Short mmCIF file of C-alpha atoms in Angstrom, two decimals:
data_model
loop_
_atom_site.label_atom_id
_atom_site.label_comp_id
_atom_site.label_asym_id
_atom_site.label_seq_id
_atom_site.Cartn_x
_atom_site.Cartn_y
_atom_site.Cartn_z
CA MET A 1 110.78 139.17 97.68
CA ALA A 2 113.94 140.85 95.84
CA GLY A 3 114.12 138.70 92.80
CA SER A 4 117.36 138.22 90.06
CA GLY A 5 114.74 139.32 87.58
CA SER A 6 113.61 141.89 87.96
CA THR A 7 113.73 145.94 86.89
CA ASP A 8 114.35 148.04 89.76
CA PRO A 9 117.22 148.90 89.96
CA VAL A 10 117.55 148.69 94.15
CA ALA A 11 116.32 145.13 93.77
CA ALA A 12 118.97 144.71 91.50
CA ALA A 13 121.47 146.18 93.24
CA PHE A 14 120.98 144.04 96.71
CA GLU A 15 120.83 140.56 94.69
CA ALA A 16 124.43 142.24 93.67
CA GLN A 17 125.14 141.81 97.47
CA ARG A 18 122.73 139.41 98.23
CA ASP A 19 126.04 136.15 98.64
CA ARG A 20 127.91 138.49 100.38
CA LEU A 21 126.15 139.49 102.60
CA ARG A 22 124.72 135.15 102.59
CA ALA A 23 128.20 134.28 103.81
CA VAL A 24 128.39 136.94 106.37
CA ALA A 25 125.20 135.79 108.11
CA TYR A 26 126.00 132.14 107.71
CA ARG A 27 129.97 132.41 109.51
CA VAL A 28 128.63 134.71 112.29
CA LEU A 29 125.32 132.20 112.41
CA GLY A 30 126.44 128.80 110.84
CA SER A 31 123.62 128.50 109.51
CA HIS A 32 122.53 128.82 106.12
CA ALA A 33 118.61 128.67 107.19
CA ASP A 34 119.14 131.56 109.38
CA ALA A 35 121.40 133.67 107.35
CA GLU A 36 118.76 133.51 104.70
CA ASP A 37 116.36 135.16 106.85
CA VAL A 38 118.86 137.68 107.78
CA VAL A 39 119.44 138.76 104.78
CA GLN A 40 115.49 138.37 103.92
CA GLU A 41 115.20 140.79 107.22
CA ALA A 42 117.87 142.98 105.36
CA TRP A 43 116.07 143.21 102.24
CA MET A 44 112.19 143.96 103.77
CA ARG A 45 114.26 146.93 105.80
CA LEU A 46 116.20 148.13 102.38
CA ALA A 47 112.56 148.50 100.51
CA ARG A 48 111.54 150.51 103.73
CA GLN A 49 114.30 152.99 103.30
CA ASP A 50 115.43 155.75 101.00
CA ALA A 51 118.52 154.22 98.69
CA ALA A 52 119.08 157.35 97.04
CA ALA A 53 119.82 159.08 100.22
CA ILE A 54 122.52 155.43 100.82
CA ASP A 55 126.41 157.34 100.39
CA ASN A 56 127.35 152.73 100.29
CA LEU A 57 124.53 150.73 99.80
CA ALA A 58 127.24 147.23 100.43
CA GLY A 59 128.38 148.90 103.70
CA TRP A 60 124.95 149.60 104.85
CA LEU A 61 123.86 145.92 104.17
CA THR A 62 126.88 144.06 105.57
CA THR A 63 125.89 146.77 109.01
CA VAL A 64 122.28 145.68 108.18
CA VAL A 65 123.21 142.24 108.09
CA GLY A 66 125.81 142.69 110.71
CA ARG A 67 123.21 144.16 113.55
CA ILE A 68 120.55 141.60 113.10
CA SER A 69 123.16 139.12 113.40
CA LEU A 70 124.02 140.36 116.65
CA ASP A 71 120.53 140.46 117.69
CA LEU A 72 120.51 137.26 116.83
CA LEU A 73 123.52 135.77 118.74
CA ARG A 74 122.65 137.90 121.95
CA SER A 75 119.14 136.42 121.46
CA ARG A 76 120.51 132.80 121.72
CA GLN A 77 122.57 133.96 124.54
CA ALA A 78 120.26 135.54 126.58
CA ARG A 79 117.69 132.30 126.86
CA GLN A 80 120.59 130.30 127.81
CA GLU A 81 121.79 131.91 130.35
CA SER A 82 118.76 133.06 131.92
CA SER A 83 117.51 129.34 131.59
CA TYR A 84 120.94 127.60 132.53
CA ASP A 85 122.48 129.80 134.52
CA GLY A 86 126.34 128.22 135.04
CA VAL A 87 125.32 124.85 133.15
CA PRO A 88 127.60 123.98 130.74
CA GLU A 89 126.00 123.48 126.87
CA PHE A 90 126.84 121.10 124.70
CA VAL A 91 127.94 122.95 121.17
CA VAL A 92 126.06 120.90 118.51
CA THR A 93 126.65 121.20 115.09
CA ALA A 94 125.62 118.70 112.17
CA ASP A 95 127.58 115.89 110.58
CA ASP A 96 125.58 113.62 108.29
CA TRP A 97 128.71 112.00 107.65
CA THR A 98 127.59 109.17 105.18
CA ALA A 99 125.72 112.00 102.98
CA GLU A 100 128.18 114.87 103.30
CA PRO A 101 125.27 117.32 102.51
CA GLU A 102 126.40 120.75 100.51
CA GLU A 103 126.22 122.86 103.98
CA TYR A 104 128.03 120.12 105.71
CA VAL A 105 130.84 120.12 102.93
CA ALA A 106 130.29 124.02 102.32
CA LEU A 107 130.99 124.58 106.37
CA ALA A 108 133.52 123.01 106.45
CA ASP A 109 136.00 124.10 103.42
CA SER A 110 134.48 127.74 104.46
CA VAL A 111 135.19 127.87 108.17
CA GLY A 112 136.87 124.32 108.92
CA LEU A 113 134.41 122.48 112.41
CA ALA A 114 137.27 122.60 114.62
CA LEU A 115 137.38 126.53 114.37
CA LEU A 116 133.18 126.29 114.41
CA VAL A 117 133.76 124.70 117.42
CA VAL A 118 135.84 127.80 118.85
CA LEU A 119 133.71 130.15 117.24
CA ASP A 120 130.53 128.84 119.13
CA SER A 121 132.44 129.55 122.62
CA LEU A 122 132.53 133.40 121.36
CA GLY A 123 130.54 136.04 123.16
CA PRO A 124 128.25 137.62 120.69
CA SER A 125 130.11 141.17 120.05
CA GLU A 126 134.01 138.41 120.07
CA ARG A 127 132.46 136.61 117.25
CA LEU A 128 130.98 138.94 115.00
CA ALA A 129 134.14 141.16 115.19
CA PHE A 130 135.97 138.89 114.57
CA VAL A 131 134.34 137.46 111.83
CA LEU A 132 134.08 140.92 110.06
CA HIS A 133 136.96 141.87 110.28
CA ASP A 134 139.91 138.48 110.27
CA MET A 135 136.93 137.10 107.23
CA PHE A 136 135.30 140.05 105.16
CA ALA A 137 137.70 143.04 105.96
CA VAL A 138 135.34 145.40 107.58
CA PRO A 139 137.33 148.15 109.01
CA PHE A 140 137.04 148.54 113.56
CA ALA A 141 135.14 151.26 112.92
CA ASP A 142 132.43 150.14 110.83
CA ILE A 143 132.27 147.05 113.18
CA GLY A 144 132.60 149.33 115.78
CA ARG A 145 128.81 150.64 115.04
CA ILE A 146 127.25 148.31 114.81
CA LEU A 147 128.56 146.90 118.16
CA GLY A 148 127.92 150.56 119.61
CA LYS A 149 131.52 151.40 120.43
CA SER A 150 134.76 152.68 118.99
CA ALA A 151 136.73 151.54 117.14
CA ASP A 152 139.80 151.06 119.66
CA ALA A 153 136.84 148.85 121.64
CA THR A 154 136.07 146.66 118.46
CA LYS A 155 140.44 146.15 118.14
CA MET A 156 140.69 144.81 121.26
CA ILE A 157 137.12 142.59 120.93
CA ALA A 158 138.03 141.15 117.98
CA SER A 159 141.88 140.66 119.41
CA ARG A 160 140.55 138.62 122.27
CA ALA A 161 138.99 136.62 120.12
CA ARG A 162 141.85 135.61 117.53
CA ARG A 163 143.53 134.57 120.66
CA LYS A 164 140.98 132.61 121.95
CA VAL A 165 140.66 131.50 118.29
CA GLN A 166 144.08 130.93 117.30
CA GLY A 167 144.15 128.02 119.49
CA ALA A 168 141.26 126.00 117.12
CA GLY A 169 144.31 124.06 115.82
CA GLU A 170 144.30 122.17 119.09
CA HIS A 171 140.83 121.31 118.70
CA PRO A 172 140.74 117.52 118.37
CA ALA A 173 140.14 116.01 114.99
CA THR A 174 136.62 115.78 113.51
CA PRO A 175 135.99 112.84 114.41
CA GLY A 176 137.01 110.55 111.56
CA ARG A 177 134.80 107.25 110.13
CA GLU A 178 136.33 105.17 112.07
CA GLN A 179 134.60 106.22 115.36
CA ARG A 180 131.15 106.91 113.43
CA ALA A 181 131.25 103.64 112.41
CA VAL A 182 130.83 102.61 115.68
CA ALA A 183 128.96 105.03 116.77
CA GLU A 184 126.18 104.23 113.80
CA ALA A 185 127.25 100.88 115.14
CA PHE A 186 126.27 101.97 118.70
CA ARG A 187 122.51 103.79 117.78
CA ARG A 188 121.80 100.81 115.10
CA ALA A 189 122.35 97.93 117.65
CA ALA A 190 119.77 100.36 120.17
CA VAL A 191 117.23 101.30 117.95
CA GLY A 192 116.76 97.34 117.57
CA GLY A 193 117.18 96.33 120.90
CA ASP A 194 120.22 94.01 120.26
CA PHE A 195 121.95 93.38 123.51
CA GLU A 196 124.91 91.38 122.11
CA ALA A 197 125.21 94.00 119.54
CA LEU A 198 125.35 96.80 121.90
CA LEU A 199 128.07 94.92 124.66
CA ARG A 200 130.46 94.47 121.42
CA VAL A 201 130.89 98.20 120.96
CA LEU A 202 129.96 98.82 124.62
CA ASP A 203 133.75 99.88 126.60
CA PRO A 204 133.97 97.18 129.77
CA GLU A 205 134.03 100.34 131.65
CA VAL A 206 131.94 102.57 129.40
CA ARG A 207 129.77 105.48 131.99
CA LEU A 208 126.58 106.81 130.66
CA THR A 209 125.90 110.43 132.15
CA VAL A 210 122.21 111.08 131.31
CA HIS A 211 121.21 114.82 131.61
CA THR A 212 118.03 115.15 133.11
CA PRO A 213 115.23 117.67 134.48
CA GLY A 214 115.01 116.22 137.71
CA GLY A 215 119.77 115.72 137.88
CA VAL A 216 122.32 114.24 136.51
CA PHE A 217 122.20 110.66 135.97
CA VAL A 218 125.25 108.35 135.95
CA THR A 219 125.62 104.41 135.14
CA LEU A 220 128.74 102.68 134.33
CA GLY A 221 130.06 99.10 133.36
CA ALA A 222 128.71 97.74 129.63
CA THR A 223 126.16 95.46 130.99
CA GLU A 224 124.51 98.23 132.28
CA VAL A 225 124.37 101.38 129.84
CA ALA A 226 123.29 98.55 127.36
CA THR A 227 120.29 97.71 129.32
CA ARG A 228 119.68 101.27 129.12
CA ALA A 229 120.27 102.06 125.36
CA ARG A 230 118.08 99.68 124.54
CA SER A 231 115.33 102.39 125.29
CA PHE A 232 117.49 104.87 122.91
CA SER A 233 114.45 104.38 119.94
CA GLY A 234 111.98 105.81 122.41
CA ALA A 235 109.04 108.26 120.79
CA VAL A 236 111.91 108.77 117.67
CA ALA A 237 111.20 109.55 114.11
CA ARG A 238 114.20 109.80 113.11
CA HIS A 239 118.01 110.00 114.92
CA GLN A 240 120.78 112.94 112.98
CA PRO A 241 124.00 112.33 112.74
CA VAL A 242 125.67 115.64 114.78
CA LEU A 243 129.24 117.23 115.78
CA VAL A 244 128.62 117.32 119.90
CA ASP A 245 131.82 118.82 121.00
CA ASN A 246 133.46 117.59 117.90
CA LEU A 247 132.28 113.62 119.37
CA PRO A 248 130.39 111.56 117.16
CA GLY A 249 126.42 111.54 118.10
CA TYR A 250 122.48 112.22 117.00
CA ILE A 251 119.74 113.90 118.23
CA SER A 252 116.86 112.04 118.53
CA TRP A 253 113.88 113.82 117.07
CA ARG A 254 110.12 113.42 117.97
CA GLU A 255 107.30 113.10 115.10
CA ASP A 256 106.33 116.55 116.06
CA GLY A 257 109.89 118.04 114.91
CA THR A 258 110.71 119.08 118.91
CA PRO A 259 113.51 117.55 120.02
CA LEU A 260 113.93 114.47 122.36
CA SER A 261 117.67 114.30 123.23
CA VAL A 262 121.27 115.18 122.24
CA MET A 263 123.83 111.92 122.24
CA SER A 264 127.66 112.21 122.40
CA LEU A 265 129.70 109.09 121.68
CA ALA A 266 133.77 109.55 122.94
CA VAL A 267 135.73 106.20 120.65
CA ALA A 268 138.49 104.86 121.60
CA GLY A 269 139.66 101.76 120.04
CA HIS A 270 136.66 100.30 118.09
CA ARG A 271 134.61 100.90 121.91
CA ILE A 272 132.66 103.52 122.89
CA THR A 273 134.08 104.42 126.46
CA ALA A 274 131.42 107.51 127.03
CA ILE A 275 128.48 108.50 126.42
CA THR A 276 126.97 112.00 128.05
CA LEU A 277 122.74 111.98 126.80
CA LEU A 278 121.06 116.02 127.00
CA ALA A 279 117.06 114.44 127.79
CA ASP A 280 115.77 118.13 129.62
CA PRO A 281 113.28 119.38 127.46
CA HIS A 282 113.49 123.07 128.32
CA ARG A 283 117.42 122.94 127.81
CA LEU A 284 116.70 120.85 124.51
CA ALA A 285 113.65 124.44 123.52
CA ALA A 286 116.63 126.89 124.11
CA MET A 287 119.27 125.34 121.61
CA HIS A 288 120.29 125.84 118.66
CA LEU A 289 120.24 122.70 117.20
CA PRO A 290 120.81 121.74 113.60
CA GLY A 291 118.10 120.60 111.46
CA SER A 292 115.42 122.35 113.70
CA ALA A 293 112.83 124.45 112.75
#
């Protein structure tokens, strides 16, 4: 691994590019852990090259990071499409609103959560082209070499992505603290089995939709939903606050680190009006969830 104190000129040159490469991979992938893995893989590939034969090291490294990131994006998409063709996926992003961790704050500052939701809706080529060109000013010809397309075709891909991204301002604002507080009140009441507290935070006409391997099941009404919600704790080691399609929600993790469920909560007028729960192990395993290994 390249180290900041290394006297190796190749390692030193790589370290000079590390922060920029990490930023590129982070914005393409939306994950610090994945970005670190991509940058480390780029270093390993550089170490196997004759660095003296590389005319533009910064450009070479950007290309390598772009290709690795693109492969990872395509791999994610292939896993989802092969298993759940035609089934809509949840967009799940980190949202530790009580602690406001560094990753959450950094992502909100550098990308914006509404924009992140839009980026997650782009195809791998669109996302890479938009991030590299619009955020890092990489020329279309260089991006085209990563995508295996001409500069003109790459420009069209980026333009298509840009049109989608321009609608980011129309997305609902990130949930406020009040909505999150209602979501947290629901979680605490469900875990504690407090039926009366559940009724206080549930709208009388609340709708619970549960996606399971056996199909989709719907429960209507606060009393029925509260009864089912008391099983929310289950075999759960922890509940991780997240945004699910830009709504407050939670991932429930088992002791062994596998996800048990993903839940989103729609809040209006201090009450929860709709709950969507994904409890399909196969779909959960194929999703890229924040906090997963």
